[in-house]
PDB file of C-alpha atoms in Angstrom:
ATOM      1  CA  MET A  11      70.078 101.106  82.741  1.00 61.00           C
ATOM      2  CA  LEU A  12      73.754 101.479  81.806  1.00 61.00           C
ATOM      3  CA  THR A  13      73.205 104.728  79.894  1.00 72.00           C
ATOM      4  CA  ALA A  14      71.533 106.384  82.891  1.00 73.00           C
ATOM      5  CA  TYR A  15      74.580 105.686  85.101  1.00 66.00           C
ATOM      6  CA  ASP A  16      77.451 105.755  82.596  1.00 66.00           C
ATOM      7  CA  PHE A  17      79.039 108.690  84.504  1.00 68.00           C
ATOM      8  CA  ALA A  18      79.384 106.385  87.548  1.00 68.00           C
ATOM      9  CA  ASN A  19      81.843 104.150  85.641  1.00 69.00           C
ATOM     10  CA  PRO A  20      79.807 100.927  85.876  1.00 66.00           C
ATOM     11  CA  LYS A  21      81.842  97.744  85.930  1.00 70.00           C
ATOM     12  CA  VAL A  22      80.317  94.589  84.535  1.00 68.00           C
ATOM     13  CA  PRO A  23      81.907  91.453  86.043  1.00 67.00           C
ATOM     14  CA  GLU A  24      82.896  88.426  84.020  1.00 67.00           C
ATOM     15  CA  LEU A  25      79.962  86.364  82.760  1.00 61.00           C
ATOM     16  CA  ASP A  26      80.871  83.316  84.867  1.00 61.00           C
ATOM     17  CA  GLN A  27      80.613  85.483  88.012  1.00 68.00           C
ATOM     18  CA  ILE A  28      77.048  86.509  87.120  1.00 68.00           C
ATOM     19  CA  VAL A  29      75.616  83.197  85.954  1.00 67.00           C
ATOM     20  CA  PRO A  30      76.939  79.689  86.452  1.00 66.00           C
ATOM     21  CA  LEU A  31      78.280  77.912  83.419  1.00 70.00           C
ATOM     22  CA  PRO A  32      76.079  75.225  81.825  1.00 73.00           C
ATOM     23  CA  PRO A  33      74.587  72.749  82.742  1.00 73.00           C
ATOM     24  CA  ALA A  34      73.834  74.415  86.122  1.00 73.00           C
ATOM     25  CA  LYS A  35      70.463  76.086  86.706  1.00 77.00           C
ATOM     26  CA  LEU A  36      70.319  79.885  86.585  1.00 73.00           C
ATOM     27  CA  PRO A  37      69.842  81.563  89.974  1.00 73.00           C
ATOM     28  CA  LYS A  38      66.986  83.973  90.608  1.00 81.00           C
ATOM     29  CA  TRP A  39      67.901  87.591  89.834  1.00 79.00           C
ATOM     30  CA  ASP A  40      66.604  90.409  92.034  1.00 83.00           C
ATOM     31  CA  GLY A  41      66.888  92.971  89.208  1.00 81.00           C
ATOM     32  CA  THR A  42      69.770  94.993  90.672  1.00 82.00           C
ATOM     33  CA  PHE A  43      73.399  95.433  89.713  1.00 80.00           C
ATOM     34  CA  GLN A  44      76.238  95.236  92.245  1.00 79.00           C
ATOM     35  CA  TRP A  45      78.004  98.323  90.838  1.00 78.00           C
ATOM     36  CA  LEU A  46      74.749 100.316  91.121  1.00 81.00           C
ATOM     37  CA  LYS A  47      74.357  99.292  94.773  1.00 82.00           C
ATOM     38  CA  GLU A  48      77.947 100.390  95.474  1.00 80.00           C
ATOM     39  CA  TYR A  49      77.425 103.729  93.708  1.00 80.00           C
ATOM     40  CA  GLN A  50      74.183 104.531  95.546  1.00 82.00           C
ATOM     41  CA  ALA A  51      75.728 103.592  98.914  1.00 83.00           C
ATOM     42  CA  LYS A  52      78.430 106.301  98.640  1.00 80.00           C
ATOM     43  CA  VAL A  53      77.936 109.058 101.192  1.00 77.00           C
ATOM     44  CA  ALA A  54      80.047 112.185 101.697  1.00 76.00           C
ATOM     45  CA  PRO A  55      82.245 112.042 104.799  1.00 76.00           C
ATOM     46  CA  GLU A  56      81.228 114.022 107.864  1.00 85.00           C
ATOM     47  CA  LYS A  57      82.852 117.395 108.600  1.00 88.00           C
ATOM     48  CA  PRO A  58      85.577 116.961 111.230  1.00 89.00           C
ATOM     49  CA  SER A  59      84.975 118.501 114.644  1.00 91.00           C
ATOM     50  CA  ASP A  60      86.626 121.788 115.626  1.00 91.00           C
ATOM     51  CA  GLU A  61      88.578 119.931 118.311  1.00 93.00           C
ATOM     52  CA  LEU A  62      90.031 117.522 115.731  1.00 92.00           C
ATOM     53  CA  ILE A  63      90.906 120.383 113.370  1.00 90.00           C
ATOM     54  CA  ALA A  64      92.664 122.270 116.196  1.00 91.00           C
ATOM     55  CA  ARG A  65      94.581 119.155 117.303  1.00 92.00           C
ATOM     56  CA  LEU A  66      95.762 118.301 113.766  1.00 91.00           C
ATOM     57  CA  ALA A  67      96.655 121.931 113.010  1.00 89.00           C
ATOM     58  CA  LYS A  68      98.723 122.140 116.210  1.00 89.00           C
ATOM     59  CA  ALA A  69     100.533 118.898 115.322  1.00 90.00           C
ATOM     60  CA  LYS A  70     101.470 120.257 111.879  1.00 88.00           C
ATOM     61  CA  GLY A  71     102.216 123.830 113.039  1.00 87.00           C
ATOM     62  CA  LEU A  72      99.303 125.379 111.127  1.00 86.00           C
ATOM     63  CA  ASP A  73      96.774 128.064 111.984  1.00 85.00           C
ATOM     64  CA  PRO A  74      93.416 126.252 112.470  1.00 84.00           C
ATOM     65  CA  ALA A  75      91.395 129.120 110.972  1.00 82.00           C
ATOM     66  CA  SER A  76      93.351 129.627 107.737  1.00 79.00           C
ATOM     67  CA  GLY A  77      95.531 126.530 107.331  1.00 80.00           C
ATOM     68  CA  MET A  78      98.615 128.737 106.866  1.00 81.00           C
ATOM     69  CA  PRO A  79     101.909 127.782 108.551  1.00 83.00           C
ATOM     70  CA  LEU A  80     102.330 129.672 111.832  1.00 81.00           C
ATOM     71  CA  ALA A  81     105.889 130.742 110.876  1.00 73.00           C
ATOM     72  CA  GLN A  82     104.573 132.567 107.779  1.00 65.00           C
ATOM     73  CA  LEU A  83     101.866 134.299 109.800  1.00 58.00           C
ATOM     74  CA  LYS A  84     104.462 135.549 112.299  1.00 62.00           C
ATOM     75  CA  LYS A  85     106.639 136.885 109.443  1.00 59.00           C
ATOM     76  CA  ALA A  86     103.631 138.679 107.943  1.00 56.00           C
ATOM     77  CA  GLU A  87     102.879 140.302 111.304  1.00 56.00           C
ATOM     78  CA  VAL A  88     106.510 141.396 111.763  1.00 53.00           C
ATOM     79  CA  ALA A  89     107.063 142.752 108.224  1.00 53.00           C
ATOM     80  CA  PRO A  90     104.786 145.849 108.440  1.00 54.00           C
ATOM     81  CA  ALA A  91     106.317 146.820 111.796  1.00 49.00           C
ATOM     82  CA  THR A  92     109.855 146.724 110.372  1.00 51.00           C
ATOM     83  CA  ILE A  93     108.760 148.784 107.364  1.00 49.00           C
ATOM     84  CA  ALA A  94     107.291 151.473 109.608  1.00 48.00           C
ATOM     85  CA  ALA A  95     110.287 151.449 111.978  1.00 48.00           C
ATOM     86  CA  THR A  96     112.954 152.150 109.324  1.00 47.00           C
ATOM     87  CA  THR A  97     112.330 155.900 109.008  1.00 48.00           C
ATOM     88  CA  PRO A  98     109.487 158.083 110.188  1.00 55.00           C
ATOM     89  CA  ASP A  99     109.028 159.826 106.813  1.00 73.00           C
ATOM     90  CA  ARG A 100     109.912 157.207 104.205  1.00 80.00           C
ATOM     91  CA  VAL A 101     110.644 153.527 104.005  1.00 84.00           C
ATOM     92  CA  SER A 102     114.128 152.637 102.804  1.00 87.00           C
ATOM     93  CA  LEU A 103     114.982 151.714  99.237  1.00 88.00           C
ATOM     94  CA  GLY A 104     115.076 147.949  98.796  1.00 88.00           C
ATOM     95  CA  THR A 105     112.006 147.427 100.995  1.00 89.00           C
ATOM     96  CA  LEU A 106     110.126 144.258 100.012  1.00 90.00           C
ATOM     97  CA  CYS A 107     106.347 143.989  99.769  1.00 91.00           C
ATOM     98  CA  ARG A 108     104.172 141.109  98.526  1.00 89.00           C
ATOM     99  CA  THR A 109     101.310 141.214  96.031  1.00 88.00           C
ATOM    100  CA  GLY A 110      98.041 142.325  97.626  1.00 87.00           C
ATOM    101  CA  GLN A 111      99.641 144.249 100.499  1.00 89.00           C
ATOM    102  CA  PRO A 112      99.177 148.035 100.560  1.00 90.00           C
ATOM    103  CA  CYS A 113     102.079 149.938  99.033  1.00 89.00           C
ATOM    104  CA  PRO A 114     104.064 151.490 101.932  1.00 90.00           C
ATOM    105  CA  GLU A 115     105.738 154.196  99.804  1.00 89.00           C
ATOM    106  CA  ALA A 116     105.076 155.902  96.475  1.00 90.00           C
ATOM    107  CA  GLY A 117     107.748 155.033  93.947  1.00 91.00           C
ATOM    108  CA  LEU A 118     109.017 152.652  91.305  1.00 92.00           C
ATOM    109  CA  TRP A 119     108.617 149.048  92.418  1.00 91.00           C
ATOM    110  CA  LEU A 120     110.400 146.147  90.681  1.00 91.00           C
ATOM    111  CA  GLY A 121     109.492 142.485  90.637  1.00 89.00           C
ATOM    112  CA  SER A 122     110.890 139.488  88.778  1.00 84.00           C
ATOM    113  CA  PHE A 123     109.555 136.094  87.758  1.00 80.00           C
ATOM    114  CA  GLU A 124     111.654 133.460  85.967  1.00 79.00           C
ATOM    115  CA  GLY A 125     114.204 136.049  84.846  1.00 81.00           C
ATOM    116  CA  GLN A 126     111.581 138.475  83.519  1.00 83.00           C
ATOM    117  CA  GLN A 127     111.657 141.943  85.159  1.00 87.00           C
ATOM    118  CA  TYR A 128     108.457 143.874  85.836  1.00 87.00           C
ATOM    119  CA  SER A 129     108.167 147.467  87.053  1.00 89.00           C
ATOM    120  CA  HIS A 130     105.224 149.491  88.335  1.00 87.00           C
ATOM    121  CA  LEU A 131     104.899 153.085  89.446  1.00 90.00           C
ATOM    122  CA  LEU A 132     102.692 152.925  92.534  1.00 88.00           C
ATOM    123  CA  SER A 133     101.314 155.461  94.975  1.00 88.00           C
ATOM    124  CA  LYS A 134     101.210 154.985  98.750  1.00 87.00           C
ATOM    125  CA  GLY A 135      98.330 152.785  99.941  1.00 87.00           C
ATOM    126  CA  GLN A 136      97.651 151.272  96.509  1.00 89.00           C
ATOM    127  CA  PRO A 137      97.558 147.440  96.587  1.00 89.00           C
ATOM    128  CA  MET A 138     100.663 145.758  95.198  1.00 89.00           C
ATOM    129  CA  PRO A 139      99.704 144.324  91.779  1.00 89.00           C
ATOM    130  CA  THR A 140      99.692 140.874  90.236  1.00 87.00           C
ATOM    131  CA  ILE A 141     101.247 140.291  86.833  1.00 84.00           C
ATOM    132  CA  SER A 142      99.263 138.780  83.949  1.00 83.00           C
ATOM    133  CA  THR A 143     101.247 136.390  81.792  1.00 80.00           C
ATOM    134  CA  SER A 144     100.593 133.758  79.129  1.00 79.00           C
ATOM    135  CA  ILE A 145     101.985 130.243  79.332  1.00 77.00           C
ATOM    136  CA  PRO A 146     101.812 127.889  76.325  1.00 80.00           C
ATOM    137  CA  ARG A 147      99.635 124.823  76.859  1.00 79.00           C
ATOM    138  CA  SER A 148     101.261 121.386  76.755  1.00 81.00           C
ATOM    139  CA  ASN A 149      98.485 119.997  74.537  1.00 82.00           C
ATOM    140  CA  ARG A 150      98.925 121.286  70.973  1.00 81.00           C
ATOM    141  CA  LEU A 151      95.228 120.971  70.126  1.00 83.00           C
ATOM    142  CA  ALA A 152      94.228 122.977  73.212  1.00 78.00           C
ATOM    143  CA  GLN A 153      96.918 125.550  72.347  1.00 78.00           C
ATOM    144  CA  TRP A 154      95.507 125.858  68.826  1.00 82.00           C
ATOM    145  CA  LEU A 155      91.854 126.037  69.978  1.00 82.00           C
ATOM    146  CA  LYS A 156      92.142 128.144  73.129  1.00 81.00           C
ATOM    147  CA  GLY A 157      95.495 129.887  72.809  1.00 81.00           C
ATOM    148  CA  PRO A 158      97.979 130.191  75.656  1.00 81.00           C
ATOM    149  CA  GLU A 159      96.847 129.823  79.257  1.00 79.00           C
ATOM    150  CA  LYS A 160      96.470 133.145  81.093  1.00 82.00           C
ATOM    151  CA  MET A 161      97.868 133.315  84.633  1.00 80.00           C
ATOM    152  CA  GLU A 162      97.942 135.927  87.387  1.00 83.00           C
ATOM    153  CA  LEU A 163     101.263 135.835  89.238  1.00 80.00           C
ATOM    154  CA  ALA A 164     101.746 136.967  92.815  1.00 83.00           C
ATOM    155  CA  MET A 165     105.269 138.122  93.559  1.00 86.00           C
ATOM    156  CA  GLU A 166     107.477 140.086  95.886  1.00 90.00           C
ATOM    157  CA  TRP A 167     108.075 143.709  94.908  1.00 91.00           C
ATOM    158  CA  GLN A 168     111.153 145.777  95.814  1.00 92.00           C
ATOM    159  CA  LEU A 169     111.218 149.572  96.126  1.00 91.00           C
ATOM    160  CA  GLU A 170     113.743 150.803  93.559  1.00 90.00           C
ATOM    161  CA  LYS A 171     113.225 154.566  93.407  1.00 89.00           C
ATOM    162  CA  TYR A 172     111.126 157.227  95.158  1.00 88.00           C
ATOM    163  CA  THR A 173     108.764 159.442  93.186  1.00 83.00           C
ATOM    164  CA  ASP A 174     109.314 163.124  93.949  1.00 70.00           C
ATOM    165  CA  ALA A 175     106.049 164.641  95.097  1.00 53.00           C
TER     166      ALA A 175
END
């Protein structure tokens, strides 16, 4: 019985909690374990109602659909408008754009992460890239077996130089 449910972390109580100490008579056993009853009684919680989600999101200043802070959503909506309003032909040097957004201007874009500089030559409309990096694992055995952990970094890119077309 224990091997079939060992993933459920069965707990066996002290012996004197299961059976009385001698000379008392042994009670009748129904053939079940308390930890097994507790494990089988677990049920996933119900999904909260849309009204509750909306109320909690409003209290915390979050968008109910995405869970993002409303202040960040407003900044994201304002940023493309300011990029387009700078000049009719080209955006200004120093314009910032986040990973995943479409590139507003062809040119050399620079990004930095923990003091490391990255540069990409991008064309207009191309999505701003992520950077692949390797980070050593804290566990030496895992580092030896699997090598460093690969990560994709999202960052903010800055327009450094236009490409002459």
